[in-house]
Coordinates of C-alpha atoms in Angstrom, one line a residue:
M28 CA -31.9 7.2 -13.6
R29 CA -28.5 8.5 -12.7
L30 CA -27.7 12.2 -13.3
T31 CA -24.6 12.8 -15.4
S32 CA -25.2 16.4 -16.7
S33 CA -22.8 19.2 -16.0
L34 CA -25.5 20.8 -13.8
V35 CA -25.0 18.1 -11.2
A36 CA -21.9 19.9 -9.9
V37 CA -24.0 22.8 -8.7
G38 CA -26.5 20.5 -7.0
L39 CA -23.8 18.5 -5.4
A40 CA -22.1 21.5 -4.1
A41 CA -25.3 22.7 -2.5
A42 CA -25.9 19.2 -1.2
L43 CA -22.6 19.1 0.6
V44 CA -23.6 22.1 2.6
L45 CA -27.2 21.1 3.3
T46 CA -26.3 17.6 4.4
G47 CA -23.7 18.8 6.8
C48 CA -20.7 17.5 4.9
S49 CA -19.2 21.0 5.3
S50 CA -18.7 22.4 8.7
S51 CA -17.5 25.7 10.2
N52 CA -13.9 26.3 11.3
S53 CA -15.3 26.7 14.8
T54 CA -14.8 23.6 16.9
E55 CA -17.8 24.7 19.1
E56 CA -20.1 24.8 16.1
S57 CA -19.0 21.5 14.7
A58 CA -19.1 19.6 18.0
A59 CA -22.7 18.5 17.8
P60 CA -23.0 15.4 15.6
E61 CA -25.6 15.5 12.8
A62 CA -27.9 12.5 12.4
G63 CA -27.9 11.1 8.9
A64 CA -25.1 13.3 7.7
A65 CA -23.4 12.4 4.4
L66 CA -19.8 11.5 4.4
T67 CA -17.4 13.2 1.9
I68 CA -14.4 11.2 0.8
A69 CA -11.7 13.1 -1.0
K70 CA -8.6 12.8 -3.3
P71 CA -6.3 15.5 -4.6
D72 CA -6.4 14.4 -8.3
G73 CA -8.1 17.3 -10.0
P74 CA -11.3 17.1 -12.0
I75 CA -12.4 13.6 -12.9
T76 CA -13.1 14.3 -16.6
T77 CA -14.3 10.8 -17.6
E78 CA -16.5 8.3 -15.9
G79 CA -15.2 4.8 -15.6
N80 CA -16.6 2.2 -13.2
N81 CA -14.5 -0.7 -14.3
P82 CA -12.8 -2.3 -11.2
W83 CA -10.0 -3.7 -13.4
V84 CA -8.8 -0.4 -15.0
G85 CA -6.3 1.3 -12.6
D86 CA -7.1 4.9 -13.9
S87 CA -10.9 4.5 -13.8
S88 CA -12.7 7.1 -11.8
A89 CA -14.0 4.4 -9.6
L90 CA -10.6 3.1 -8.6
K91 CA -8.9 6.5 -8.5
L92 CA -11.5 8.0 -6.2
G93 CA -12.1 4.8 -4.4
Y94 CA -15.8 4.5 -4.8
A95 CA -15.4 1.1 -6.5
N96 CA -14.8 -0.3 -3.0
A97 CA -18.3 0.7 -1.8
I98 CA -20.0 -0.9 -4.8
F99 CA -17.9 -4.1 -5.4
E100 CA -16.7 -6.3 -2.6
P101 CA -13.8 -8.7 -1.9
L102 CA -14.0 -12.3 -0.8
G103 CA -12.3 -11.7 2.6
I104 CA -10.8 -8.9 4.6
V105 CA -7.1 -9.3 5.3
N106 CA -5.8 -6.7 7.8
L107 CA -2.6 -5.3 6.4
A108 CA -2.2 -3.1 9.5
D109 CA -1.9 -6.3 11.5
P110 CA -1.1 -9.2 9.2
S111 CA -1.2 -11.6 12.1
A112 CA -4.9 -11.0 12.6
D113 CA -7.5 -13.5 11.4
V114 CA -9.0 -13.1 8.0
V115 CA -12.6 -11.8 8.1
P116 CA -14.8 -13.7 5.7
W117 CA -16.7 -11.4 3.4
L118 CA -18.3 -12.4 0.1
A119 CA -16.8 -15.9 0.8
E120 CA -18.3 -16.9 4.2
E121 CA -15.9 -19.8 4.4
I122 CA -12.3 -19.7 3.0
T123 CA -10.3 -23.0 2.9
W124 CA -6.8 -23.1 1.5
S125 CA -5.1 -26.3 0.5
D126 CA -2.1 -27.3 2.5
D127 CA 0.3 -26.1 -0.1
Y128 CA -1.8 -22.9 -0.9
T129 CA -2.1 -23.8 -4.6
S130 CA -5.9 -23.8 -4.4
V131 CA -8.6 -22.2 -2.4
Q132 CA -12.2 -23.2 -1.8
L133 CA -14.6 -20.2 -1.5
K134 CA -18.1 -20.7 -0.2
A135 CA -20.4 -18.0 -1.5
R136 CA -22.2 -16.0 1.1
A137 CA -25.8 -16.9 1.5
G138 CA -28.3 -14.1 1.2
A139 CA -26.0 -11.7 -0.7
T140 CA -27.6 -10.1 -3.8
W141 CA -26.4 -7.8 -6.5
N142 CA -27.8 -4.3 -6.4
D143 CA -30.0 -5.1 -9.4
G144 CA -31.8 -7.8 -7.3
E145 CA -30.1 -10.9 -8.8
E146 CA -28.8 -13.5 -6.4
F147 CA -25.1 -13.7 -5.7
T148 CA -23.7 -17.2 -6.2
A149 CA -20.5 -19.2 -6.4
D150 CA -20.8 -18.9 -10.2
D151 CA -20.0 -15.2 -9.9
I152 CA -16.8 -16.0 -8.0
A153 CA -15.8 -18.6 -10.5
F154 CA -16.7 -16.3 -13.4
T155 CA -14.5 -13.4 -12.0
F156 CA -11.4 -15.6 -11.7
Q157 CA -12.0 -17.2 -15.0
L158 CA -12.3 -13.7 -16.5
I159 CA -8.9 -13.0 -15.0
K160 CA -7.5 -16.2 -16.3
D161 CA -8.7 -15.7 -19.8
T162 CA -7.7 -12.0 -19.9
P163 CA -4.0 -11.8 -19.0
A164 CA -4.2 -7.9 -18.8
L165 CA -6.5 -8.3 -15.8
D166 CA -4.0 -10.5 -13.9
T167 CA -2.2 -7.4 -12.5
K168 CA -1.4 -9.3 -9.3
A169 CA 0.2 -12.2 -11.2
L170 CA -2.0 -14.8 -9.6
G171 CA -1.3 -17.4 -12.3
I172 CA -4.7 -19.0 -12.2
T173 CA -4.7 -22.5 -13.7
D174 CA -8.2 -23.9 -13.1
V175 CA -11.6 -22.7 -11.9
S176 CA -14.6 -24.9 -10.9
V177 CA -17.9 -24.8 -9.0
D178 CA -19.6 -27.4 -6.9
G179 CA -22.8 -26.2 -5.4
D180 CA -22.2 -23.1 -3.4
V181 CA -18.4 -23.5 -3.4
A182 CA -16.0 -22.1 -6.0
T183 CA -12.5 -23.6 -6.2
I184 CA -9.6 -21.6 -7.7
A185 CA -6.3 -23.3 -8.5
F186 CA -3.0 -21.6 -9.0
A187 CA 0.4 -22.5 -10.7
N188 CA 2.3 -21.5 -7.6
P189 CA 1.6 -21.4 -3.9
M190 CA -0.4 -18.3 -2.8
F191 CA 0.7 -18.2 0.8
I192 CA 2.5 -14.8 0.1
K193 CA -0.4 -13.6 -2.0
Q194 CA -3.4 -14.5 0.1
D195 CA -4.4 -10.9 0.5
K196 CA -4.2 -10.3 -3.3
V197 CA -6.4 -13.4 -3.9
L198 CA -9.0 -12.5 -1.3
H199 CA -9.1 -8.8 -2.1
T200 CA -10.1 -9.5 -5.7
L201 CA -13.3 -7.5 -6.3
I202 CA -16.0 -9.8 -7.6
V203 CA -18.2 -8.9 -10.6
P204 CA -21.5 -10.3 -11.7
E205 CA -21.5 -13.0 -14.3
H206 CA -25.0 -11.9 -15.7
I207 CA -23.5 -8.5 -16.6
W208 CA -20.0 -9.2 -17.6
K209 CA -20.5 -12.3 -19.6
D210 CA -21.7 -10.2 -22.5
V211 CA -18.8 -7.7 -22.3
D212 CA -16.7 -7.8 -25.5
D213 CA -13.5 -6.4 -23.9
P214 CA -13.3 -6.2 -20.1
T215 CA -10.2 -4.1 -20.2
T216 CA -12.1 -1.2 -21.8
F217 CA -15.7 -1.6 -20.6
V218 CA -16.8 1.7 -19.0
N219 CA -19.5 -0.1 -16.9
E220 CA -21.7 3.1 -16.7
D221 CA -24.2 1.4 -14.4
P222 CA -22.1 -0.6 -12.1
V223 CA -23.8 -3.7 -10.5
G224 CA -22.2 -4.9 -7.3
T225 CA -22.9 -6.6 -4.0
G226 CA -21.6 -3.7 -2.0
P227 CA -23.5 -1.5 0.5
Y228 CA -23.8 1.5 -1.8
V229 CA -25.0 2.2 -5.4
L230 CA -23.8 4.9 -7.7
S231 CA -26.6 7.5 -7.9
K232 CA -24.9 10.6 -9.5
F233 CA -21.7 11.2 -11.4
D234 CA -20.0 14.5 -12.2
T235 CA -16.5 15.8 -12.8
Q236 CA -16.7 17.6 -9.4
A237 CA -18.2 14.9 -7.3
V238 CA -19.7 11.4 -7.3
E239 CA -22.7 10.5 -5.2
L240 CA -23.4 7.0 -3.8
T241 CA -26.5 6.1 -1.9
A242 CA -26.9 3.3 0.7
R243 CA -28.8 0.2 -0.2
D244 CA -31.8 -0.9 1.9
D245 CA -31.3 -4.5 0.9
Y246 CA -27.6 -5.0 1.7
W247 CA -26.7 -8.4 3.0
G248 CA -24.6 -6.9 5.8
G249 CA -27.5 -5.0 7.3
E250 CA -28.4 -1.3 7.7
L251 CA -25.7 1.3 7.0
A252 CA -25.2 4.3 9.4
V253 CA -24.2 6.6 6.6
P254 CA -26.9 7.2 4.1
T255 CA -24.9 9.0 1.4
L256 CA -21.3 9.1 0.3
Y257 CA -19.8 12.0 -1.8
Y258 CA -16.4 11.3 -3.5
V259 CA -14.8 14.6 -4.3
S260 CA -11.5 15.4 -6.1
Y261 CA -9.7 18.6 -5.1
A262 CA -7.2 20.4 -7.3
D263 CA -4.2 19.5 -5.3
N264 CA -3.0 18.3 -2.0
T265 CA -3.0 21.9 -0.5
A266 CA -6.7 22.3 -1.4
L267 CA -7.5 18.9 0.0
T268 CA -5.7 19.7 3.2
T269 CA -7.7 22.9 3.6
A270 CA -11.0 21.0 3.0
L271 CA -10.1 18.4 5.6
A272 CA -9.1 21.0 8.2
N273 CA -12.3 23.0 7.8
G274 CA -14.6 20.0 7.7
E275 CA -15.6 20.2 4.0
A276 CA -14.1 16.7 3.6
D277 CA -14.4 13.9 6.1
W278 CA -12.2 11.1 4.9
A279 CA -9.0 11.0 2.7
Q280 CA -5.8 9.3 2.0
A281 CA -3.2 12.0 1.6
F282 CA 0.2 13.0 2.9
I283 CA -0.1 16.2 4.9
P284 CA 3.1 18.2 5.7
N285 CA 3.0 19.4 9.3
V286 CA 0.0 17.4 9.9
Q287 CA -0.4 18.4 13.6
S288 CA -0.7 22.1 12.9
A289 CA -2.2 21.8 9.4
Y290 CA -5.0 19.4 10.3
I291 CA -5.2 17.8 13.7
D292 CA -5.0 21.1 15.7
K293 CA -7.9 22.6 13.7
D294 CA -10.2 20.4 15.6
A295 CA -8.2 18.3 18.0
E296 CA -11.4 16.7 19.5
H297 CA -12.5 15.2 16.2
N298 CA -9.7 15.3 13.5
V299 CA -7.7 12.1 13.3
Y300 CA -4.5 11.2 11.3
W301 CA -3.4 7.6 11.3
A302 CA -0.4 6.2 9.6
A303 CA -0.8 2.4 9.7
A304 CA 2.7 1.0 9.3
G305 CA 2.2 -2.2 7.2
L306 CA 4.9 -4.3 5.7
A307 CA 6.3 -1.9 3.1
I308 CA 9.2 0.5 3.5
D309 CA 11.3 3.2 1.8
T310 CA 14.8 1.8 1.3
M311 CA 18.1 2.9 -0.3
F312 CA 19.0 0.6 -3.1
V313 CA 22.8 0.5 -3.7
N314 CA 24.7 -0.8 -6.7
T315 CA 26.3 -3.9 -5.2
T316 CA 28.3 -4.6 -8.4
E317 CA 30.5 -1.5 -8.4
K318 CA 32.5 0.6 -5.9
P319 CA 31.9 1.7 -3.3
F320 CA 28.9 -0.5 -2.5
D321 CA 30.4 -3.8 -3.8
D322 CA 32.1 -4.0 -0.3
V323 CA 29.9 -5.3 2.5
A324 CA 32.0 -3.5 5.1
F325 CA 31.3 -0.1 3.4
R326 CA 27.5 -1.0 3.2
T327 CA 27.5 -1.9 6.8
A328 CA 29.2 1.3 7.9
V329 CA 26.8 3.5 5.9
N330 CA 23.9 1.6 7.4
M331 CA 25.2 2.3 10.9
V332 CA 25.3 6.1 10.4
I333 CA 21.9 6.7 8.8
D334 CA 19.6 8.5 11.2
R335 CA 16.1 7.0 10.8
A336 CA 14.6 9.2 13.5
K337 CA 15.7 12.3 11.7
H338 CA 14.3 10.9 8.4
A339 CA 10.9 10.4 10.0
E340 CA 11.0 13.8 11.7
I341 CA 12.3 15.9 8.8
A342 CA 11.9 14.2 5.5
R343 CA 8.4 12.8 6.4
E344 CA 7.6 15.8 8.6
G345 CA 6.6 13.7 11.6
G346 CA 3.8 12.1 9.6
V347 CA 5.0 8.5 9.7
P348 CA 6.4 6.1 12.3
E349 CA 10.1 5.7 12.6
L350 CA 11.7 2.5 11.3
T351 CA 13.4 0.9 14.2
S352 CA 14.0 -2.9 13.8
V353 CA 17.4 -3.9 12.3
T354 CA 15.4 -6.4 10.2
G355 CA 13.9 -3.5 8.2
L356 CA 10.4 -4.7 9.3
P357 CA 8.1 -1.9 10.4
T358 CA 6.6 -2.3 13.9
P359 CA 4.1 -3.3 15.2
A360 CA 2.9 -4.8 11.9
G361 CA 6.1 -6.8 11.5
D362 CA 6.5 -7.8 15.1
A363 CA 5.2 -11.4 14.6
F364 CA 7.7 -12.0 11.8
I365 CA 10.9 -10.8 13.5
S366 CA 13.2 -13.7 14.4
D367 CA 14.2 -14.2 18.0
E368 CA 17.8 -13.3 17.1
Y369 CA 16.8 -9.7 16.3
A370 CA 13.8 -9.3 18.5
S371 CA 15.4 -6.6 20.7
Q372 CA 17.8 -5.1 18.2
S373 CA 17.0 -1.6 17.0
Y374 CA 18.8 0.8 14.6
A375 CA 21.0 3.4 16.3
V376 CA 23.4 5.9 14.9
D377 CA 26.9 4.6 15.7
V378 CA 29.6 6.6 14.0
D379 CA 32.5 5.2 16.1
G380 CA 31.3 1.7 15.4
A381 CA 31.1 2.3 11.7
K382 CA 34.6 3.7 11.6
A383 CA 35.8 0.6 13.4
V384 CA 34.2 -1.6 10.8
L385 CA 35.9 0.4 8.1
E386 CA 39.3 0.3 9.8
E387 CA 39.1 -3.5 10.2
A388 CA 38.3 -3.8 6.4
G389 CA 41.4 -1.8 5.5
Y390 CA 40.0 1.7 5.0
T391 CA 42.1 4.7 6.1
W392 CA 41.6 8.5 6.3
D393 CA 43.4 11.3 4.5
G394 CA 42.7 14.1 6.9
D395 CA 38.8 13.9 7.1
T396 CA 38.4 12.0 3.8
L397 CA 37.8 8.3 3.7
V398 CA 40.2 6.3 1.6
D399 CA 39.4 2.7 0.5
P400 CA 41.9 -0.2 0.6
D401 CA 42.9 0.5 -3.0
G402 CA 44.0 4.1 -2.0
E403 CA 41.0 5.8 -3.6
K404 CA 38.9 8.5 -2.0
V405 CA 35.4 7.2 -1.4
T406 CA 32.6 9.2 -3.0
F407 CA 29.2 8.3 -4.4
T408 CA 26.0 9.9 -5.8
L409 CA 22.5 9.7 -4.4
S410 CA 19.7 10.1 -6.9
V411 CA 15.9 10.6 -6.8
P412 CA 13.7 12.5 -9.2
Q413 CA 13.3 16.2 -8.9
G414 CA 10.0 17.2 -7.3
W415 CA 9.9 14.2 -5.0
N416 CA 10.4 16.5 -2.1
D417 CA 10.3 14.0 0.8
Y418 CA 12.8 11.8 -1.1
V419 CA 15.0 14.7 -2.0
T420 CA 15.1 15.7 1.6
G421 CA 15.7 12.1 2.5
I422 CA 18.8 11.6 0.4
S423 CA 20.1 15.0 1.6
L424 CA 20.0 13.7 5.1
I425 CA 21.8 10.6 4.1
S426 CA 24.4 12.7 2.4
D427 CA 24.9 14.6 5.7
S428 CA 25.1 11.4 7.6
V429 CA 27.9 9.8 5.6
K430 CA 30.0 13.0 5.9
Q431 CA 30.7 11.7 9.4
L432 CA 32.6 8.9 7.8
G433 CA 34.6 11.2 5.6
V434 CA 32.5 10.4 2.5
E435 CA 31.3 13.0 0.0
A436 CA 27.9 12.0 -1.3
A437 CA 26.5 14.1 -4.1
V438 CA 22.7 14.6 -4.4
D439 CA 21.4 14.3 -7.9
T440 CA 17.8 15.1 -9.0
P441 CA 17.2 14.2 -12.6
D442 CA 13.9 14.2 -14.4
A443 CA 11.6 11.3 -13.4
D444 CA 11.8 9.4 -16.8
S445 CA 15.6 9.4 -16.9
W446 CA 15.8 8.3 -13.3
W447 CA 13.2 5.6 -13.8
A448 CA 15.2 4.1 -16.7
A449 CA 18.6 4.3 -14.8
K450 CA 17.0 2.7 -11.8
G451 CA 15.8 -0.4 -13.7
E452 CA 19.1 -0.7 -15.7
G453 CA 21.3 -0.4 -12.6
D454 CA 22.9 2.8 -13.8
F455 CA 23.2 4.4 -10.4
Q456 CA 25.2 4.2 -7.2
A457 CA 22.4 4.8 -4.7
I458 CA 18.7 5.6 -5.0
L459 CA 15.8 6.0 -2.6
H460 CA 12.8 3.8 -3.6
W461 CA 10.1 1.7 -2.0
T462 CA 9.2 -1.9 -1.5
D463 CA 5.8 -3.6 -2.0
G464 CA 3.9 -4.7 1.1
G465 CA 1.5 -7.4 1.8
A466 CA 0.2 -9.9 4.4
T467 CA 3.8 -11.3 4.9
P468 CA 7.4 -9.9 4.8
Y469 CA 8.1 -11.7 1.6
D470 CA 7.7 -8.7 -0.8
L471 CA 9.7 -6.5 1.4
Y472 CA 12.7 -8.8 1.4
S473 CA 12.2 -10.2 -2.1
D474 CA 12.1 -6.7 -3.7
Q475 CA 15.5 -5.9 -2.1
M476 CA 17.5 -9.2 -2.5
D477 CA 15.8 -11.8 -4.5
G478 CA 17.8 -13.5 -7.4
R479 CA 14.7 -14.0 -9.4
F480 CA 14.9 -10.3 -10.3
L481 CA 18.5 -10.4 -11.4
T482 CA 19.2 -9.0 -14.9
P483 CA 22.5 -7.8 -16.4
L484 CA 23.4 -4.2 -16.0
G485 CA 21.8 -2.3 -18.8
E486 CA 18.7 -4.5 -18.9
A487 CA 15.7 -3.4 -16.9
A488 CA 15.0 -5.1 -13.5
D489 CA 11.6 -5.1 -11.9
F490 CA 13.2 -5.0 -8.4
N491 CA 16.5 -5.8 -6.7
F492 CA 17.8 -2.8 -8.6
G493 CA 21.1 -3.1 -6.8
R494 CA 21.8 -6.6 -8.3
F495 CA 22.4 -8.2 -4.9
D496 CA 23.4 -11.8 -5.8
S497 CA 22.9 -14.4 -2.9
P498 CA 21.7 -17.8 -4.0
E499 CA 21.2 -18.6 -0.4
A500 CA 18.8 -15.7 0.1
T501 CA 17.0 -16.6 -3.2
E502 CA 16.6 -20.2 -2.1
A503 CA 15.3 -19.2 1.4
L504 CA 12.8 -16.8 -0.1
A505 CA 11.5 -19.5 -2.5
T506 CA 11.2 -21.9 0.5
Y507 CA 9.3 -19.3 2.5
A508 CA 6.9 -18.8 -0.4
S509 CA 6.3 -22.5 -1.2
T510 CA 6.7 -24.7 1.9
T511 CA 3.7 -26.3 3.6
D512 CA 5.6 -26.6 7.0
D513 CA 5.2 -23.6 9.3
A514 CA 8.5 -24.5 11.1
V515 CA 10.4 -24.6 7.8
R516 CA 8.8 -21.3 6.8
A517 CA 10.0 -19.7 10.0
E518 CA 13.5 -21.1 9.5
A519 CA 13.6 -19.7 6.0
L520 CA 12.5 -16.3 7.1
A521 CA 15.2 -16.3 9.9
T522 CA 17.8 -17.1 7.2
V523 CA 16.6 -14.3 5.0
Q524 CA 16.7 -11.9 7.9
K525 CA 20.3 -12.9 8.9
I526 CA 21.5 -12.4 5.3
F527 CA 19.7 -9.1 5.2
V528 CA 21.2 -7.8 8.5
D529 CA 24.8 -9.2 7.9
E530 CA 25.3 -8.5 4.2
V531 CA 23.2 -5.3 3.9
P532 CA 21.8 -5.7 0.4
A533 CA 20.0 -2.4 0.7
M534 CA 19.5 0.1 3.6
P535 CA 16.0 0.5 5.0
I536 CA 15.3 4.2 5.7
G537 CA 11.7 4.7 6.8
T538 CA 8.3 3.2 7.1
R539 CA 5.8 3.5 4.2
P540 CA 2.5 3.3 5.9
S541 CA -1.0 3.4 4.8
I542 CA -2.0 6.9 5.7
A543 CA -5.5 8.4 6.2
E544 CA -7.4 11.3 7.7
Y545 CA -10.9 11.3 9.1
N546 CA -13.0 13.1 11.6
T547 CA -15.4 11.7 14.3
R548 CA -17.9 14.6 14.3
N549 CA -20.8 12.6 12.9
Y550 CA -19.5 9.0 12.9
V551 CA -17.4 6.7 15.1
G552 CA -16.1 3.2 14.7
W553 CA -13.1 4.1 12.6
P554 CA -9.9 2.0 12.7
G555 CA -6.9 3.6 14.4
E556 CA -4.1 2.9 16.8
D557 CA -6.4 1.7 19.5
D558 CA -8.4 -0.6 17.1
P559 CA -6.3 -1.3 14.0
Y560 CA -8.8 -3.7 12.4
V561 CA -7.8 -2.5 8.9
P562 CA -5.8 0.4 7.5
A563 CA -8.0 3.5 7.2
D564 CA -7.3 4.2 3.5
P565 CA -10.5 4.7 1.7
T566 CA -9.1 3.7 -1.7
Q567 CA -8.4 0.0 -0.7
P568 CA -10.8 -3.0 -0.9
T569 CA -11.0 -3.1 2.8
A570 CA -12.7 0.3 2.9
V571 CA -16.1 -1.6 2.7
Y572 CA -15.4 -3.1 6.1
I573 CA -15.0 0.4 7.6
L574 CA -18.3 1.7 6.0
T575 CA -20.1 -1.2 7.7
K576 CA -18.6 -0.5 11.1
L577 CA -19.3 3.2 11.3
Q578 CA -21.9 4.3 13.8
P579 CA -23.6 7.6 14.6
A580 CA -21.5 9.7 17.0
G581 CA -23.0 10.5 20.4

């Protein structure tokens, strides 16, 4: 029976020491790997006051800490660190998409069992997607499921729209057991105290300080190298950084300022920080409906003076890769998607070139101040919420950059709620925000320039906050998402990139990678720059793949 009393905290704290989860600050003492050591996985979220093991509820303890991904499993492993890599079949041992990506056949993995001993079948896959279909609140990825069927060991899922751009979101769906969930009255509130999954670990202890998972001895994927997992939540990012640096925590997903000195140098032989640049970015959305950003010449000039290298070094404190491609796509994850026209073109600060663009468009200078063709001095305001320190530093750097053009850019840091409302309603001149990522560049470009997000100023928009209106870009994005012809898809993406580069609907600033920290003292086999088989983030569905690939060090 699982322990849930408040006394578990004391027992777990002792266990962390006894099992070798905690190590000395001495590199010499920590150098020898410990056989059978536990692995401590950490977050900076403060005490987890309520247990929740529902894989659908975003703020459940299982999802916030990430231990859901060791209990429940996805259908396939899509490598978002290298989207061009082949999908690794998981609970679905065969994955067959229709030509138009409006349906997928999923063959259930033979020999897989639930951790209560019941057999895993295609009916469980079908049940999970039917549950999503019947409960709109669970369809957080907007899959738009239209039909679910089973034929022997194959489940077929049909969708209202092509899923080419959402393959990862379909295949990373965590599958739940029909024999448990069929009797659940409300799947959106079900606590799921004793979670039943096909994954390699089972929940053995829960406490507000730490959660313990134990390796199964009947896992379909074979024997696990790590016998015990502890999921711990520290008070804040500073406490987490300290725990990682001194070896109390082994694996985390957290941004660490000055990561080299604060973490890596504490044990350079074993401590690893990896920022896997997927297909998401930080970008400056600008209001393209009003001065000064309604003029493509001005947008182009600003884009030419933004210093992306300085942003990576100062705003992100050297913790993320620099954004270099003029297409806005991070490299190397985006390399396979960059059209030939831009394959060798990189961002570079070019103040003289930017001034030439402005002069050709009719801009002049009054002393050092830029004057637009209507005779008005050019100013604008950059806005991000107070407390978003890397973003505040980011817009301050942009403000400094545009001074070289004679533009005064004020920095505004309102409260988050006010900023959020203004962002959606288009009540801003320039903001720093992010794009979604995925297995294709679709979300990155759609979020910045897709007409399907257009709403009038004053009405909330989900993305394309700057109201960039290009029917050609909207059509090309729709073609990219729906065509069954690879050549047509490539042509559509080339069109999108050309519009993006030429018309500057938004200004990419920096990469938004999947970041993670881990150490190799007791276990090796982690993903990293030399073997980027998936991002190293322990909170993602692909974490189960990492857990199965770890091997004892030495």
